[in-house]
Amino acid sequence: MSLYDLAVKMEMDGEQYYLELAKNAVHPGIKAVFELMAADERKHYEIVSNIISGSVHFMEGTSLDTLKSVFAKALENKENLEMPEHAFEAYNKAAEMERRSIDFYRDAYENTKSDHEKKILIELQEEENRHLMIVENLAEYVRRPEEWVESAEFNHMMEY
């Protein structure tokens, strides 16, 4: 299996995992976040497929501002963001998947000679970094909800 074939499988697995998390999400806002992340994984799949076919271009993923707005809206509406205990393990698994993707794209970057592919691989790595930050923040929220929600801005969600 080639490097890019593995990337295609990894992105398909990521999409399916986020769709499963969305299906099991209790809160509509959390469901929306996972649906957006699944859509991003689908875009990554298409990007890598394009690299394989020789027509390389990058498609922008979901912005961090869009994801933040889901939580801000929930707070404005005073929605309950409680999550079941098993969510912590699910988010930790998602974080581990994102870490593997980051490592994978870093290695692919180091092994490609094409400047254009390098640019795409850096973009993919940055997208996966954003996903990692999101799932780590969700895991932290499940662990300590009263400390996590400080304001509608979610200041600990850093910009990349």
PDB file of N, CA and C in Angstrom, residues 43-117:
ATOM      1  N   LYS A  43     -13.092  16.107   2.768  1.00  0.00           N
ATOM      2  CA  LYS A  43     -12.290  16.991   1.907  1.00  0.00           C
ATOM      3  C   LYS A  43     -10.847  16.511   1.853  1.00  0.00           C
ATOM      4  N   HIS A  44     -10.314  16.093   3.003  1.00  0.00           N
ATOM      5  CA  HIS A  44      -8.940  15.585   3.023  1.00  0.00           C
ATOM      6  C   HIS A  44      -8.819  14.348   2.130  1.00  0.00           C
ATOM      7  N   TYR A  45      -9.810  13.476   2.196  1.00  0.00           N
ATOM      8  CA  TYR A  45      -9.847  12.291   1.336  1.00  0.00           C
ATOM      9  C   TYR A  45      -9.777  12.717  -0.134  1.00  0.00           C
ATOM     10  N   GLU A  46     -10.583  13.721  -0.497  1.00  0.00           N
ATOM     11  CA  GLU A  46     -10.603  14.198  -1.885  1.00  0.00           C
ATOM     12  C   GLU A  46      -9.271  14.829  -2.273  1.00  0.00           C
ATOM     13  N   ILE A  47      -8.664  15.563  -1.350  1.00  0.00           N
ATOM     14  CA  ILE A  47      -7.360  16.181  -1.630  1.00  0.00           C
ATOM     15  C   ILE A  47      -6.320  15.101  -1.918  1.00  0.00           C
ATOM     16  N   VAL A  48      -6.251  14.095  -1.051  1.00  0.00           N
ATOM     17  CA  VAL A  48      -5.264  13.030  -1.233  1.00  0.00           C
ATOM     18  C   VAL A  48      -5.564  12.241  -2.505  1.00  0.00           C
ATOM     19  N   SER A  49      -6.837  12.007  -2.786  1.00  0.00           N
ATOM     20  CA  SER A  49      -7.209  11.330  -4.035  1.00  0.00           C
ATOM     21  C   SER A  49      -6.751  12.139  -5.240  1.00  0.00           C
ATOM     22  N   ASN A  50      -6.856  13.458  -5.147  1.00  0.00           N
ATOM     23  CA  ASN A  50      -6.385  14.326  -6.229  1.00  0.00           C
ATOM     24  C   ASN A  50      -4.871  14.252  -6.385  1.00  0.00           C
ATOM     25  N   ILE A  51      -4.154  14.143  -5.269  1.00  0.00           N
ATOM     26  CA  ILE A  51      -2.699  13.987  -5.350  1.00  0.00           C
ATOM     27  C   ILE A  51      -2.377  12.700  -6.109  1.00  0.00           C
ATOM     28  N   ILE A  52      -3.095  11.627  -5.781  1.00  0.00           N
ATOM     29  CA  ILE A  52      -2.869  10.331  -6.445  1.00  0.00           C
ATOM     30  C   ILE A  52      -3.123  10.441  -7.944  1.00  0.00           C
ATOM     31  N   SER A  53      -4.201  11.149  -8.320  1.00  0.00           N
ATOM     32  CA  SER A  53      -4.557  11.253  -9.741  1.00  0.00           C
ATOM     33  C   SER A  53      -3.748  12.315 -10.479  1.00  0.00           C
ATOM     34  N   GLY A  54      -2.969  13.103  -9.746  1.00  0.00           N
ATOM     35  CA  GLY A  54      -2.115  14.092 -10.392  1.00  0.00           C
ATOM     36  C   GLY A  54      -2.699  15.487 -10.470  1.00  0.00           C
ATOM     37  N   SER A  55      -3.914  15.696 -10.009  1.00  0.00           N
ATOM     38  CA  SER A  55      -4.481  17.054 -10.023  1.00  0.00           C
ATOM     39  C   SER A  55      -4.545  17.558  -8.583  1.00  0.00           C
ATOM     40  N   VAL A  56      -3.449  18.126  -8.145  1.00  0.00           N
ATOM     41  CA  VAL A  56      -3.288  18.507  -6.748  1.00  0.00           C
ATOM     42  C   VAL A  56      -3.814  19.913  -6.502  1.00  0.00           C
ATOM     43  N   HIS A  57      -4.766  20.030  -5.574  1.00  0.00           N
ATOM     44  CA  HIS A  57      -5.197  21.342  -5.090  1.00  0.00           C
ATOM     45  C   HIS A  57      -5.776  21.179  -3.697  1.00  0.00           C
ATOM     46  N   PHE A  58      -5.786  22.264  -2.943  1.00  0.00           N
ATOM     47  CA  PHE A  58      -6.244  22.222  -1.554  1.00  0.00           C
ATOM     48  C   PHE A  58      -7.629  22.824  -1.447  1.00  0.00           C
ATOM     49  N   MET A  59      -8.479  22.210  -0.614  1.00  0.00           N
ATOM     50  CA  MET A  59      -9.813  22.742  -0.334  1.00  0.00           C
ATOM     51  C   MET A  59      -9.839  23.145   1.127  1.00  0.00           C
ATOM     52  N   GLU A  60     -10.200  24.369   1.386  1.00  0.00           N
ATOM     53  CA  GLU A  60     -10.221  24.887   2.756  1.00  0.00           C
ATOM     54  C   GLU A  60     -11.209  24.111   3.615  1.00  0.00           C
ATOM     55  N   GLY A  61     -10.820  23.813   4.844  1.00  0.00           N
ATOM     56  CA  GLY A  61     -11.691  23.120   5.786  1.00  0.00           C
ATOM     57  C   GLY A  61     -12.527  24.104   6.592  1.00  0.00           C
ATOM     58  N   THR A  62     -13.214  23.585   7.567  1.00  0.00           N
ATOM     59  CA  THR A  62     -14.056  24.392   8.441  1.00  0.00           C
ATOM     60  C   THR A  62     -13.185  25.321   9.270  1.00  0.00           C
ATOM     61  N   SER A  63     -13.567  26.582   9.349  1.00  0.00           N
ATOM     62  CA  SER A  63     -12.765  27.529  10.113  1.00  0.00           C
ATOM     63  C   SER A  63     -12.998  27.341  11.604  1.00  0.00           C
ATOM     64  N   LEU A  64     -11.999  27.695  12.388  1.00  0.00           N
ATOM     65  CA  LEU A  64     -12.114  27.620  13.834  1.00  0.00           C
ATOM     66  C   LEU A  64     -13.213  28.548  14.330  1.00  0.00           C
ATOM     67  N   ASP A  65     -13.378  29.689  13.666  1.00  0.00           N
ATOM     68  CA  ASP A  65     -14.447  30.618  14.054  1.00  0.00           C
ATOM     69  C   ASP A  65     -15.822  29.967  13.924  1.00  0.00           C
ATOM     70  N   THR A  66     -16.024  29.173  12.878  1.00  0.00           N
ATOM     71  CA  THR A  66     -17.300  28.469  12.703  1.00  0.00           C
ATOM     72  C   THR A  66     -17.534  27.514  13.858  1.00  0.00           C
ATOM     73  N   LEU A  67     -16.505  26.774  14.236  1.00  0.00           N
ATOM     74  CA  LEU A  67     -16.641  25.822  15.333  1.00  0.00           C
ATOM     75  C   LEU A  67     -16.875  26.535  16.660  1.00  0.00           C
ATOM     76  N   LYS A  68     -16.163  27.639  16.876  1.00  0.00           N
ATOM     77  CA  LYS A  68     -16.370  28.407  18.108  1.00  0.00           C
ATOM     78  C   LYS A  68     -17.796  28.932  18.190  1.00  0.00           C
ATOM     79  N   SER A  69     -18.351  29.332  17.054  1.00  0.00           N
ATOM     80  CA  SER A  69     -19.692  29.920  17.065  1.00  0.00           C
ATOM     81  C   SER A  69     -20.745  28.911  17.508  1.00  0.00           C
ATOM     82  N   VAL A  70     -20.518  27.630  17.256  1.00  0.00           N
ATOM     83  CA  VAL A  70     -21.450  26.598  17.717  1.00  0.00           C
ATOM     84  C   VAL A  70     -21.555  26.643  19.240  1.00  0.00           C
ATOM     85  N   PHE A  71     -20.408  26.752  19.909  1.00  0.00           N
ATOM     86  CA  PHE A  71     -20.408  26.794  21.366  1.00  0.00           C
ATOM     87  C   PHE A  71     -20.939  28.126  21.887  1.00  0.00           C
ATOM     88  N   ALA A  72     -20.574  29.205  21.228  1.00  0.00           N
ATOM     89  CA  ALA A  72     -21.051  30.522  21.653  1.00  0.00           C
ATOM     90  C   ALA A  72     -22.572  30.582  21.582  1.00  0.00           C
ATOM     91  N   LYS A  73     -23.142  30.032  20.520  1.00  0.00           N
ATOM     92  CA  LYS A  73     -24.600  30.025  20.359  1.00  0.00           C
ATOM     93  C   LYS A  73     -25.250  29.204  21.469  1.00  0.00           C
ATOM     94  N   ALA A  74     -24.649  28.079  21.807  1.00  0.00           N
ATOM     95  CA  ALA A  74     -25.197  27.239  22.880  1.00  0.00           C
ATOM     96  C   ALA A  74     -25.203  27.990  24.204  1.00  0.00           C
ATOM     97  N   LEU A  75     -24.147  28.754  24.462  1.00  0.00           N
ATOM     98  CA  LEU A  75     -24.087  29.522  25.704  1.00  0.00           C
ATOM     99  C   LEU A  75     -25.107  30.651  25.711  1.00  0.00           C
ATOM    100  N   GLU A  76     -25.247  31.335  24.581  1.00  0.00           N
ATOM    101  CA  GLU A  76     -26.235  32.417  24.486  1.00  0.00           C
ATOM    102  C   GLU A  76     -27.635  31.896  24.764  1.00  0.00           C
ATOM    103  N   ASN A  77     -27.933  30.712  24.253  1.00  0.00           N
ATOM    104  CA  ASN A  77     -29.253  30.107  24.440  1.00  0.00           C
ATOM    105  C   ASN A  77     -29.363  29.367  25.770  1.00  0.00           C
ATOM    106  N   LYS A  78     -28.286  29.436  26.570  1.00  0.00           N
ATOM    107  CA  LYS A  78     -28.236  28.769  27.874  1.00  0.00           C
ATOM    108  C   LYS A  78     -28.553  27.273  27.778  1.00  0.00           C
ATOM    109  N   GLU A  79     -28.031  26.663  26.706  1.00  0.00           N
ATOM    110  CA  GLU A  79     -28.241  25.232  26.509  1.00  0.00           C
ATOM    111  C   GLU A  79     -27.333  24.442  27.445  1.00  0.00           C
ATOM    112  N   ASN A  80     -27.801  23.305  27.855  1.00  0.00           N
ATOM    113  CA  ASN A  80     -27.027  22.416  28.700  1.00  0.00           C
ATOM    114  C   ASN A  80     -26.013  21.672  27.827  1.00  0.00           C
ATOM    115  N   LEU A  81     -24.740  21.804  28.156  1.00  0.00           N
ATOM    116  CA  LEU A  81     -23.692  21.144  27.378  1.00  0.00           C
ATOM    117  C   LEU A  81     -23.180  19.874  28.055  1.00  0.00           C
ATOM    118  N   GLU A  82     -23.960  19.323  28.975  1.00  0.00           N
ATOM    119  CA  GLU A  82     -23.525  18.101  29.654  1.00  0.00           C
ATOM    120  C   GLU A  82     -23.349  16.969  28.654  1.00  0.00           C
ATOM    121  N   MET A  83     -22.335  16.154  28.905  1.00  0.00           N
ATOM    122  CA  MET A  83     -22.048  15.026  28.025  1.00  0.00           C
ATOM    123  C   MET A  83     -21.885  13.768  28.856  1.00  0.00           C
ATOM    124  N   PRO A  84     -22.197  12.622  28.272  1.00  0.00           N
ATOM    125  CA  PRO A  84     -22.038  11.369  29.015  1.00  0.00           C
ATOM    126  C   PRO A  84     -20.564  11.083  29.289  1.00  0.00           C
ATOM    127  N   GLU A  85     -20.322  10.327  30.340  1.00  0.00           N
ATOM    128  CA  GLU A  85     -18.957   9.990  30.746  1.00  0.00           C
ATOM    129  C   GLU A  85     -18.153   9.312  29.636  1.00  0.00           C
ATOM    130  N   HIS A  86     -18.797   8.424  28.852  1.00  0.00           N
ATOM    131  CA  HIS A  86     -18.057   7.688  27.820  1.00  0.00           C
ATOM    132  C   HIS A  86     -17.542   8.609  26.713  1.00  0.00           C
ATOM    133  N   ALA A  87     -18.039   9.842  26.656  1.00  0.00           N
ATOM    134  CA  ALA A  87     -17.581  10.782  25.632  1.00  0.00           C
ATOM    135  C   ALA A  87     -16.091  11.070  25.783  1.00  0.00           C
ATOM    136  N   PHE A  88     -15.599  11.078  27.021  1.00  0.00           N
ATOM    137  CA  PHE A  88     -14.187  11.368  27.269  1.00  0.00           C
ATOM    138  C   PHE A  88     -13.296  10.383  26.515  1.00  0.00           C
ATOM    139  N   GLU A  89     -13.610   9.093  26.601  1.00  0.00           N
ATOM    140  CA  GLU A  89     -12.807   8.089  25.893  1.00  0.00           C
ATOM    141  C   GLU A  89     -12.916   8.255  24.381  1.00  0.00           C
ATOM    142  N   ALA A  90     -14.120   8.564  23.911  1.00  0.00           N
ATOM    143  CA  ALA A  90     -14.319   8.748  22.470  1.00  0.00           C
ATOM    144  C   ALA A  90     -13.501   9.928  21.959  1.00  0.00           C
ATOM    145  N   TYR A  91     -13.473  11.024  22.719  1.00  0.00           N
ATOM    146  CA  TYR A  91     -12.717  12.201  22.295  1.00  0.00           C
ATOM    147  C   TYR A  91     -11.220  11.941  22.385  1.00  0.00           C
ATOM    148  N   ASN A  92     -10.793  11.181  23.381  1.00  0.00           N
ATOM    149  CA  ASN A  92      -9.373  10.824  23.463  1.00  0.00           C
ATOM    150  C   ASN A  92      -8.956   9.954  22.284  1.00  0.00           C
ATOM    151  N   LYS A  93      -9.836   9.042  21.864  1.00  0.00           N
ATOM    152  CA  LYS A  93      -9.539   8.216  20.686  1.00  0.00           C
ATOM    153  C   LYS A  93      -9.443   9.103  19.448  1.00  0.00           C
ATOM    154  N   ALA A  94     -10.349  10.059  19.318  1.00  0.00           N
ATOM    155  CA  ALA A  94     -10.300  10.988  18.183  1.00  0.00           C
ATOM    156  C   ALA A  94      -9.000  11.784  18.209  1.00  0.00           C
ATOM    157  N   ALA A  95      -8.571  12.215  19.394  1.00  0.00           N
ATOM    158  CA  ALA A  95      -7.318  12.968  19.513  1.00  0.00           C
ATOM    159  C   ALA A  95      -6.138  12.111  19.059  1.00  0.00           C
ATOM    160  N   GLU A  96      -6.143  10.848  19.436  1.00  0.00           N
ATOM    161  CA  GLU A  96      -5.060   9.955  19.022  1.00  0.00           C
ATOM    162  C   GLU A  96      -5.057   9.765  17.501  1.00  0.00           C
ATOM    163  N   MET A  97      -6.239   9.652  16.900  1.00  0.00           N
ATOM    164  CA  MET A  97      -6.331   9.545  15.439  1.00  0.00           C
ATOM    165  C   MET A  97      -5.754  10.795  14.783  1.00  0.00           C
ATOM    166  N   GLU A  98      -6.063  11.959  15.345  1.00  0.00           N
ATOM    167  CA  GLU A  98      -5.544  13.208  14.780  1.00  0.00           C
ATOM    168  C   GLU A  98      -4.029  13.288  14.930  1.00  0.00           C
ATOM    169  N   ARG A  99      -3.498  12.852  16.063  1.00  0.00           N
ATOM    170  CA  ARG A  99      -2.037  12.853  16.248  1.00  0.00           C
ATOM    171  C   ARG A  99      -1.357  11.967  15.200  1.00  0.00           C
ATOM    172  N   ARG A 100      -1.955  10.801  14.936  1.00  0.00           N
ATOM    173  CA  ARG A 100      -1.390   9.912  13.908  1.00  0.00           C
ATOM    174  C   ARG A 100      -1.436  10.573  12.534  1.00  0.00           C
ATOM    175  N   SER A 101      -2.523  11.283  12.250  1.00  0.00           N
ATOM    176  CA  SER A 101      -2.632  11.988  10.964  1.00  0.00           C
ATOM    177  C   SER A 101      -1.570  13.073  10.852  1.00  0.00           C
ATOM    178  N   ILE A 102      -1.377  13.824  11.929  1.00  0.00           N
ATOM    179  CA  ILE A 102      -0.357  14.883  11.936  1.00  0.00           C
ATOM    180  C   ILE A 102       1.012  14.277  11.652  1.00  0.00           C
ATOM    181  N   ASP A 103       1.349  13.202  12.357  1.00  0.00           N
ATOM    182  CA  ASP A 103       2.639  12.531  12.142  1.00  0.00           C
ATOM    183  C   ASP A 103       2.758  12.013  10.713  1.00  0.00           C
ATOM    184  N   PHE A 104       1.673  11.441  10.211  1.00  0.00           N
ATOM    185  CA  PHE A 104       1.672  10.903   8.860  1.00  0.00           C
ATOM    186  C   PHE A 104       1.967  12.003   7.842  1.00  0.00           C
ATOM    187  N   TYR A 105       1.257  13.136   7.941  1.00  0.00           N
ATOM    188  CA  TYR A 105       1.458  14.210   6.972  1.00  0.00           C
ATOM    189  C   TYR A 105       2.826  14.865   7.130  1.00  0.00           C
ATOM    190  N   ARG A 106       3.353  14.903   8.339  1.00  0.00           N
ATOM    191  CA  ARG A 106       4.709  15.420   8.549  1.00  0.00           C
ATOM    192  C   ARG A 106       5.715  14.516   7.840  1.00  0.00           C
ATOM    193  N   ASP A 107       5.565  13.197   8.008  1.00  0.00           N
ATOM    194  CA  ASP A 107       6.465  12.249   7.341  1.00  0.00           C
ATOM    195  C   ASP A 107       6.328  12.331   5.821  1.00  0.00           C
ATOM    196  N   ALA A 108       5.093  12.427   5.342  1.00  0.00           N
ATOM    197  CA  ALA A 108       4.872  12.528   3.895  1.00  0.00           C
ATOM    198  C   ALA A 108       5.532  13.789   3.345  1.00  0.00           C
ATOM    199  N   TYR A 109       5.427  14.885   4.089  1.00  0.00           N
ATOM    200  CA  TYR A 109       6.056  16.149   3.696  1.00  0.00           C
ATOM    201  C   TYR A 109       7.565  15.958   3.545  1.00  0.00           C
ATOM    202  N   GLU A 110       8.160  15.293   4.521  1.00  0.00           N
ATOM    203  CA  GLU A 110       9.612  15.094   4.501  1.00  0.00           C
ATOM    204  C   GLU A 110      10.062  14.177   3.370  1.00  0.00           C
ATOM    205  N   ASN A 111       9.154  13.329   2.885  1.00  0.00           N
ATOM    206  CA  ASN A 111       9.531  12.351   1.863  1.00  0.00           C
ATOM    207  C   ASN A 111       9.136  12.725   0.442  1.00  0.00           C
ATOM    208  N   THR A 112       8.446  13.838   0.262  1.00  0.00           N
ATOM    209  CA  THR A 112       8.070  14.219  -1.099  1.00  0.00           C
ATOM    210  C   THR A 112       9.047  15.261  -1.634  1.00  0.00           C
ATOM    211  N   LYS A 113       9.219  15.241  -2.930  1.00  0.00           N
ATOM    212  CA  LYS A 113      10.118  16.202  -3.574  1.00  0.00           C
ATOM    213  C   LYS A 113       9.350  17.353  -4.206  1.00  0.00           C
ATOM    214  N   SER A 114       8.076  17.168  -4.435  1.00  0.00           N
ATOM    215  CA  SER A 114       7.258  18.181  -5.098  1.00  0.00           C
ATOM    216  C   SER A 114       6.929  19.331  -4.149  1.00  0.00           C
ATOM    217  N   ASP A 115       7.307  20.543  -4.553  1.00  0.00           N
ATOM    218  CA  ASP A 115       6.993  21.719  -3.732  1.00  0.00           C
ATOM    219  C   ASP A 115       5.489  21.910  -3.591  1.00  0.00           C
ATOM    220  N   HIS A 116       4.754  21.628  -4.667  1.00  0.00           N
ATOM    221  CA  HIS A 116       3.303  21.791  -4.622  1.00  0.00           C
ATOM    222  C   HIS A 116       2.680  20.786  -3.641  1.00  0.00           C
ATOM    223  N   GLU A 117       3.131  19.546  -3.690  1.00  0.00           N
ATOM    224  CA  GLU A 117       2.632  18.543  -2.748  1.00  0.00           C
ATOM    225  C   GLU A 117       3.017  18.907  -1.323  1.00  0.00           C
TER     226      GLU A 117
END
